[in-house]
């Protein structure tokens, strides 16, 4: 497994942040994107927690995938990966509770939700499909998480205002939020085709 | 057990996509053609029925502290089965849905129904709940697919009818490409949900008027 150059890693980082943004371009993790975006602070907390778990899960699942390949059990990928993610979330939760209580307090409520965030399982499956090496997997995971944070914070800040705005009765709440997200996605299509190096 | 009520809840009043707002990722991501929508809808329905039945059958055995983990493993098992079957028998569909088939594992409709319904009700009721919720999901997905495909690509039934090309309704060059892009997913789903809220409110007021007239 050859490791990628610094430039290629930077390329992965930029594309995961902007042109291939996990939420607005690839549609991973829409549920938390819609659910936890009513306030900027909670959106930021969720984003940070997701970034952390995504990077950790990418690293762990890279090792697990090697093991599965060695045992030629690749068809068990989905089952094993989701178990790994669920246990990582659990361990992170327990670790933070003991070691960094302040961070735990800030992220506490969001941690259990992350298991069913499809961005995490999505990034792990993409890593395996693309055949990324260890470093590339971790960078892709972390950058995907940062892209998630960027989108959810931007969206939350728009949404705080949209909620107070006057709109037709039947659009109130969720539909107008979806349309706002659509416009945000439209802005992000401006980044498509952006290639560095 | 009230089959009629369950059917109505699955399709309309508690439609998983339009009312409960579950399973957004797959609804937005793959709703670009009728073929994708039907394929995804049927795959989810089958998995939902199987997982509902098994979880309901095991509901007294699974300790409540670890129930979520147990549900996820059961669901992941069925998803793997469907994923492998699709790869073997419908490779085109498998390719076009891509990573969103394994991602059915974390589709909140399935875990949501397991937690809200199958863990509390009998096997037969859970089977029907899975079937009706699955049909409700498929229905909403197909509506979004048809709109996006018609406006975005100008065709109907792409990948399915007319030798896979679909029936062309809007001449080439006119359709708004953006609607089959991610942007269109958000916009179309927003309008579809707004439309359904509007209709449901109308039905409700009509019902109330009728009762008041009595």
Tab-separated table of N, CA, C and O in Angstrom, chain A residues 47-131:
chain	number	residue	atom	x	y	z
A	47	UNK	N	-21.216	18.984	14.989
A	47	UNK	CA	-20.190	18.903	13.955
A	47	UNK	C	-18.869	18.405	14.516
A	47	UNK	O	-18.222	17.539	13.932
A	48	UNK	N	-18.476	18.953	15.664
A	48	UNK	CA	-17.213	18.541	16.271
A	48	UNK	C	-17.240	17.074	16.655
A	48	UNK	O	-16.294	16.322	16.393
A	49	UNK	N	-18.333	16.651	17.279
A	49	UNK	CA	-18.442	15.251	17.689
A	49	UNK	C	-18.362	14.327	16.475
A	49	UNK	O	-17.659	13.310	16.497
A	50	UNK	N	-19.069	14.714	15.398
A	50	UNK	CA	-19.066	13.875	14.199
A	50	UNK	C	-17.666	13.799	13.587
A	50	UNK	O	-17.200	12.733	13.202
A	51	UNK	N	-16.978	14.951	13.525
A	51	UNK	CA	-15.632	14.971	12.948
A	51	UNK	C	-14.723	14.004	13.690
A	51	UNK	O	-13.993	13.212	13.083
A	52	UNK	N	-14.774	14.080	15.021
A	52	UNK	CA	-13.952	13.238	15.866
A	52	UNK	C	-14.228	11.757	15.595
A	52	UNK	O	-13.310	10.967	15.328
A	53	UNK	N	-15.506	11.387	15.623
A	53	UNK	CA	-15.855	9.980	15.424
A	53	UNK	C	-15.519	9.527	14.013
A	53	UNK	O	-15.048	8.404	13.804
A	54	UNK	N	-15.714	10.404	13.018
A	54	UNK	CA	-15.438	9.993	11.638
A	54	UNK	C	-13.961	9.693	11.434
A	54	UNK	O	-13.599	8.712	10.774
A	55	UNK	N	-13.091	10.537	11.999
A	55	UNK	CA	-11.655	10.307	11.849
A	55	UNK	C	-11.267	9.006	12.548
A	55	UNK	O	-10.531	8.177	11.994
A	56	UNK	N	-11.784	8.812	13.753
A	56	UNK	CA	-11.462	7.608	14.524
A	56	UNK	C	-11.992	6.354	13.820
A	56	UNK	O	-11.297	5.338	13.712
A	57	UNK	N	-13.236	6.442	13.329
A	57	UNK	CA	-13.841	5.287	12.666
A	57	UNK	C	-13.090	4.945	11.388
A	57	UNK	O	-12.893	3.768	11.070
A	58	UNK	N	-12.638	5.979	10.641
A	58	UNK	CA	-11.875	5.712	9.419
A	58	UNK	C	-10.616	4.940	9.746
A	58	UNK	O	-10.259	3.981	9.048
A	59	UNK	N	-9.927	5.361	10.829
A	59	UNK	CA	-8.697	4.683	11.217
A	59	UNK	C	-8.986	3.245	11.638
A	59	UNK	O	-8.339	2.302	11.169
A	60	UNK	N	-9.990	3.057	12.491
A	60	UNK	CA	-10.280	1.714	13.008
A	60	UNK	C	-10.743	0.792	11.895
A	60	UNK	O	-10.304	-0.358	11.803
A	61	UNK	N	-11.623	1.310	11.019
A	61	UNK	CA	-12.171	0.431	10.000
A	61	UNK	C	-11.146	0.074	8.934
A	61	UNK	O	-11.270	-0.955	8.276
A	62	UNK	N	-10.105	0.906	8.790
A	62	UNK	CA	-9.025	0.535	7.874
A	62	UNK	C	-8.376	-0.753	8.353
A	62	UNK	O	-8.164	-1.698	7.571
A	63	UNK	N	-8.099	-0.824	9.651
A	63	UNK	CA	-7.510	-2.034	10.223
A	63	UNK	C	-8.460	-3.215	10.135
A	63	UNK	O	-8.074	-4.315	9.726
A	64	UNK	N	-9.729	-2.964	10.475
A	64	UNK	CA	-10.722	-4.043	10.449
A	64	UNK	C	-10.878	-4.591	9.042
A	64	UNK	O	-11.001	-5.805	8.840
A	65	UNK	N	-10.820	-3.704	8.051
A	65	UNK	CA	-10.980	-4.147	6.670
A	65	UNK	C	-9.825	-5.054	6.252
A	65	UNK	O	-10.029	-6.044	5.549
A	66	UNK	N	-8.595	-4.711	6.692
A	66	UNK	CA	-7.442	-5.576	6.406
A	66	UNK	C	-7.682	-6.968	6.972
A	66	UNK	O	-7.419	-7.978	6.318
A	67	UNK	N	-8.198	-7.001	8.191
A	67	UNK	CA	-8.473	-8.277	8.853
A	67	UNK	C	-9.524	-9.075	8.063
A	67	UNK	O	-9.362	-10.270	7.801
A	68	UNK	N	-10.594	-8.379	7.659
A	68	UNK	CA	-11.654	-9.052	6.902
A	68	UNK	C	-11.111	-9.597	5.595
A	68	UNK	O	-11.474	-10.689	5.159
A	69	UNK	N	-10.209	-8.815	4.944
A	69	UNK	CA	-9.642	-9.259	3.670
A	69	UNK	C	-8.806	-10.506	3.893
A	69	UNK	O	-8.853	-11.449	3.102
A	70	UNK	N	-8.038	-10.503	4.994
A	70	UNK	CA	-7.175	-11.644	5.281
A	70	UNK	C	-8.009	-12.897	5.515
A	70	UNK	O	-7.604	-14.003	5.161
A	71	UNK	N	-9.190	-12.732	6.093
A	71	UNK	CA	-10.056	-13.878	6.368
A	71	UNK	C	-11.037	-14.129	5.227
A	71	UNK	O	-11.897	-14.993	5.335
A	72	UNK	N	-10.909	-13.350	4.148
A	72	UNK	CA	-11.870	-13.327	3.028
A	72	UNK	C	-13.324	-13.361	3.510
A	72	UNK	O	-14.116	-14.195	3.125
A	73	UNK	N	-13.615	-12.399	4.368
A	73	UNK	CA	-14.978	-12.246	4.886
A	73	UNK	C	-15.548	-10.892	4.462
A	73	UNK	O	-16.301	-10.288	5.205
A	74	UNK	N	-15.173	-10.425	3.252
A	74	UNK	CA	-15.543	-9.055	2.888
A	74	UNK	C	-17.049	-8.818	2.835
A	74	UNK	O	-17.499	-7.695	2.975
A	75	UNK	N	-17.799	-9.911	2.607
A	75	UNK	CA	-19.251	-9.709	2.532
A	75	UNK	C	-19.838	-9.306	3.883
A	75	UNK	O	-20.980	-8.886	3.962
A	76	UNK	N	-19.046	-9.442	4.944
A	76	UNK	CA	-19.539	-9.040	6.269
A	76	UNK	C	-19.253	-7.566	6.573
A	76	UNK	O	-19.533	-7.101	7.673
A	77	UNK	N	-18.678	-6.856	5.599
A	77	UNK	CA	-18.283	-5.451	5.794
A	77	UNK	C	-19.306	-4.598	6.540
A	77	UNK	O	-19.002	-4.030	7.585
A	78	UNK	N	-20.522	-4.548	5.963
A	78	UNK	CA	-21.515	-3.632	6.524
A	78	UNK	C	-21.782	-3.938	7.991
A	78	UNK	O	-21.783	-3.045	8.839
A	79	UNK	N	-21.989	-5.223	8.284
A	79	UNK	CA	-22.320	-5.618	9.650
A	79	UNK	C	-21.175	-5.263	10.598
A	79	UNK	O	-21.381	-4.671	11.662
A	80	UNK	N	-19.949	-5.614	10.186
A	80	UNK	CA	-18.810	-5.390	11.073
A	80	UNK	C	-18.552	-3.895	11.263
A	80	UNK	O	-18.326	-3.434	12.377
A	81	UNK	N	-18.627	-3.144	10.173
A	81	UNK	CA	-18.344	-1.701	10.269
A	81	UNK	C	-19.315	-1.006	11.215
A	81	UNK	O	-18.920	-0.164	12.019
A	82	UNK	N	-20.597	-1.362	11.110
A	82	UNK	CA	-21.567	-0.658	11.961
A	82	UNK	C	-21.333	-1.020	13.419
A	82	UNK	O	-21.462	-0.175	14.313
A	83	UNK	N	-20.901	-2.264	13.660
A	83	UNK	CA	-20.579	-2.652	15.036
A	83	UNK	C	-19.372	-1.880	15.546
A	83	UNK	O	-19.348	-1.398	16.679
A	84	UNK	N	-18.346	-1.747	14.678
A	84	UNK	CA	-17.146	-1.002	15.069
A	84	UNK	C	-17.519	0.440	15.396
A	84	UNK	O	-17.110	0.990	16.428
A	85	UNK	N	-18.348	1.037	14.526
A	85	UNK	CA	-18.737	2.433	14.753
A	85	UNK	C	-19.508	2.569	16.060
A	85	UNK	O	-19.237	3.457	16.873
A	86	UNK	N	-20.458	1.643	16.278
A	86	UNK	CA	-21.249	1.721	17.509
A	86	UNK	C	-20.351	1.600	18.729
A	86	UNK	O	-20.513	2.336	19.715
A	87	UNK	N	-19.352	0.691	18.670
A	87	UNK	CA	-18.502	0.559	19.851
A	87	UNK	C	-17.578	1.759	20.007
A	87	UNK	O	-17.299	2.180	21.135
A	88	UNK	N	-17.089	2.337	18.874
A	88	UNK	CA	-16.257	3.538	18.996
A	88	UNK	C	-17.035	4.660	19.676
A	88	UNK	O	-16.536	5.321	20.588
A	89	UNK	N	-18.286	4.831	19.233
A	89	UNK	CA	-19.100	5.884	19.833
A	89	UNK	C	-19.241	5.657	21.336
A	89	UNK	O	-19.097	6.579	22.140
A	90	UNK	N	-19.476	4.386	21.692
A	90	UNK	CA	-19.631	4.051	23.103
A	90	UNK	C	-18.347	4.342	23.891
A	90	UNK	O	-18.379	4.958	24.958
A	91	UNK	N	-17.205	3.907	23.318
A	91	UNK	CA	-15.919	4.099	24.007
A	91	UNK	C	-15.608	5.588	24.143
A	91	UNK	O	-15.202	6.060	25.213
A	92	UNK	N	-15.815	6.325	23.038
A	92	UNK	CA	-15.547	7.763	23.079
A	92	UNK	C	-16.380	8.415	24.177
A	92	UNK	O	-15.891	9.244	24.951
A	93	UNK	N	-17.631	7.986	24.267
A	93	UNK	CA	-18.515	8.560	25.266
A	93	UNK	C	-17.978	8.298	26.679
A	93	UNK	O	-17.890	9.207	27.505
A	94	UNK	N	-17.577	7.042	26.929
A	94	UNK	CA	-17.090	6.706	28.271
A	94	UNK	C	-15.774	7.408	28.567
A	94	UNK	O	-15.547	7.908	29.670
A	95	UNK	N	-14.883	7.456	27.533
A	95	UNK	CA	-13.577	8.076	27.721
A	95	UNK	C	-13.727	9.562	28.051
A	95	UNK	O	-13.126	10.072	28.992
A	96	UNK	N	-14.554	10.235	27.251
A	96	UNK	CA	-14.720	11.678	27.465
A	96	UNK	C	-15.321	11.965	28.836
A	96	UNK	O	-14.961	12.932	29.495
A	97	UNK	N	-16.217	11.090	29.264
A	97	UNK	CA	-16.879	11.284	30.545
A	97	UNK	C	-15.855	11.295	31.678
A	97	UNK	O	-15.929	12.092	32.612
A	98	UNK	N	-14.866	10.367	31.575
A	98	UNK	CA	-13.842	10.270	32.612
A	98	UNK	C	-12.763	11.334	32.439
A	98	UNK	O	-12.361	11.985	33.403
A	99	UNK	N	-12.259	11.453	31.189
A	99	UNK	CA	-11.029	12.213	30.975
A	99	UNK	C	-11.266	13.703	30.762
A	99	UNK	O	-10.556	14.533	31.324
A	100	UNK	N	-12.223	14.047	29.920
A	100	UNK	CA	-12.443	15.468	29.605
A	100	UNK	C	-13.903	15.824	29.874
A	100	UNK	O	-14.675	15.997	28.942
A	101	UNK	N	-14.280	15.932	31.137
A	101	UNK	CA	-15.694	16.145	31.456
A	101	UNK	C	-16.284	17.385	30.782
A	101	UNK	O	-17.465	17.380	30.408
A	102	UNK	N	-15.456	18.418	30.584
A	102	UNK	CA	-15.983	19.647	29.982
A	102	UNK	C	-16.453	19.384	28.558
A	102	UNK	O	-17.557	19.776	28.160
A	103	UNK	N	-15.599	18.668	27.787
A	103	UNK	CA	-15.949	18.343	26.405
A	103	UNK	C	-17.161	17.405	26.386
A	103	UNK	O	-18.055	17.541	25.558
A	104	UNK	N	-17.171	16.475	27.348
A	104	UNK	CA	-18.291	15.534	27.415
A	104	UNK	C	-19.600	16.274	27.623
A	104	UNK	O	-20.612	15.964	27.009
A	105	UNK	N	-19.545	17.269	28.479
A	105	UNK	CA	-20.763	18.045	28.747
A	105	UNK	C	-21.236	18.756	27.491
A	105	UNK	O	-22.429	18.846	27.220
A	106	UNK	N	-20.254	19.262	26.720
A	106	UNK	CA	-20.616	19.999	25.516
A	106	UNK	C	-21.180	19.072	24.443
A	106	UNK	O	-22.098	19.429	23.718
A	107	UNK	N	-20.612	17.865	24.330
A	107	UNK	CA	-21.004	16.967	23.241
A	107	UNK	C	-21.997	15.906	23.674
A	107	UNK	O	-22.604	15.251	22.830
A	108	UNK	N	-22.105	15.719	25.004
A	108	UNK	CA	-22.858	14.598	25.572
A	108	UNK	C	-24.063	14.123	24.810
A	108	UNK	O	-24.121	12.976	24.359
A	109	UNK	N	-25.033	15.010	24.607
A	109	UNK	CA	-26.293	14.590	23.997
A	109	UNK	C	-26.133	14.084	22.575
A	109	UNK	O	-26.935	13.280	22.113
A	110	UNK	N	-25.100	14.571	21.885
A	110	UNK	CA	-25.005	14.223	20.469
A	110	UNK	C	-24.337	12.891	20.228
A	110	UNK	O	-24.509	12.277	19.194
A	111	UNK	N	-23.531	12.462	21.199
A	111	UNK	CA	-22.719	11.270	20.942
A	111	UNK	C	-23.542	10.037	20.544
A	111	UNK	O	-23.253	9.439	19.516
A	112	UNK	N	-24.580	9.655	21.307
A	112	UNK	CA	-25.303	8.441	20.916
A	112	UNK	C	-25.954	8.553	19.538
A	112	UNK	O	-26.095	7.568	18.831
A	113	UNK	N	-26.297	9.774	19.138
A	113	UNK	CA	-26.949	9.971	17.838
A	113	UNK	C	-26.040	9.640	16.666
A	113	UNK	O	-26.503	9.366	15.573
A	114	UNK	N	-24.721	9.689	16.931
A	114	UNK	CA	-23.788	9.580	15.814
A	114	UNK	C	-23.770	8.193	15.197
A	114	UNK	O	-23.509	8.050	14.003
A	115	UNK	N	-24.082	7.163	15.992
A	115	UNK	CA	-24.077	5.806	15.441
A	115	UNK	C	-24.936	5.722	14.193
A	115	UNK	O	-24.560	5.093	13.211
A	116	UNK	N	-26.095	6.365	14.225
A	116	UNK	CA	-26.994	6.251	13.076
A	116	UNK	C	-26.827	7.407	12.096
A	116	UNK	O	-27.687	7.629	11.269
A	117	UNK	N	-25.711	8.110	12.195
A	117	UNK	CA	-25.439	9.151	11.207
A	117	UNK	C	-24.805	8.489	9.998
A	117	UNK	O	-23.731	7.913	10.097
A	118	UNK	N	-25.471	8.580	8.843
A	118	UNK	CA	-24.945	7.783	7.734
A	118	UNK	C	-23.664	8.375	7.174
A	118	UNK	O	-22.975	7.736	6.393
A	119	UNK	N	-23.289	9.590	7.587
A	119	UNK	CA	-22.010	10.126	7.132
A	119	UNK	C	-20.862	9.255	7.628
A	119	UNK	O	-19.878	9.057	6.925
A	120	UNK	N	-20.987	8.716	8.851
A	120	UNK	CA	-19.888	7.935	9.420
A	120	UNK	C	-19.730	6.615	8.667
A	120	UNK	O	-18.646	6.291	8.173
A	121	UNK	N	-20.843	5.866	8.551
A	121	UNK	CA	-20.773	4.610	7.799
A	121	UNK	C	-20.424	4.902	6.343
A	121	UNK	O	-19.656	4.173	5.713
A	122	UNK	N	-20.958	5.997	5.818
A	122	UNK	CA	-20.696	6.365	4.428
A	122	UNK	C	-19.223	6.578	4.160
A	122	UNK	O	-18.666	6.030	3.218
A	123	UNK	N	-18.560	7.359	5.033
A	123	UNK	CA	-17.153	7.675	4.783
A	123	UNK	C	-16.312	6.408	4.875
A	123	UNK	O	-15.382	6.204	4.093
A	124	UNK	N	-16.664	5.519	5.785
A	124	UNK	CA	-15.899	4.286	5.938
A	124	UNK	C	-16.035	3.419	4.688
A	124	UNK	O	-15.047	2.888	4.164
A	125	UNK	N	-17.276	3.312	4.181
A	125	UNK	CA	-17.496	2.495	2.985
A	125	UNK	C	-16.799	3.105	1.773
A	125	UNK	O	-16.233	2.394	0.947
A	126	UNK	N	-16.824	4.442	1.680
A	126	UNK	CA	-16.158	5.101	0.554
A	126	UNK	C	-14.651	4.859	0.625
A	126	UNK	O	-14.009	4.556	-0.383
A	127	UNK	N	-14.081	4.968	1.821
A	127	UNK	CA	-12.648	4.711	1.994
A	127	UNK	C	-12.268	3.348	1.448
A	127	UNK	O	-11.252	3.204	0.757
A	128	UNK	N	-13.086	2.342	1.779
A	128	UNK	CA	-12.764	0.986	1.354
A	128	UNK	C	-12.924	0.847	-0.155
A	128	UNK	O	-12.071	0.282	-0.840
A	129	UNK	N	-14.030	1.430	-0.678
A	129	UNK	CA	-14.272	1.317	-2.119
A	129	UNK	C	-13.189	1.996	-2.942
A	129	UNK	O	-12.785	1.512	-3.982
A	130	UNK	N	-12.732	3.160	-2.460
A	130	UNK	CA	-11.721	3.903	-3.201
A	130	UNK	C	-10.330	3.320	-2.971
A	130	UNK	O	-9.377	3.738	-3.612
A	131	UNK	N	-10.210	2.388	-2.027
A	131	UNK	CA	-8.920	1.781	-1.754
A	131	UNK	C	-7.914	2.743	-1.150
A	131	UNK	O	-6.723	2.673	-1.445
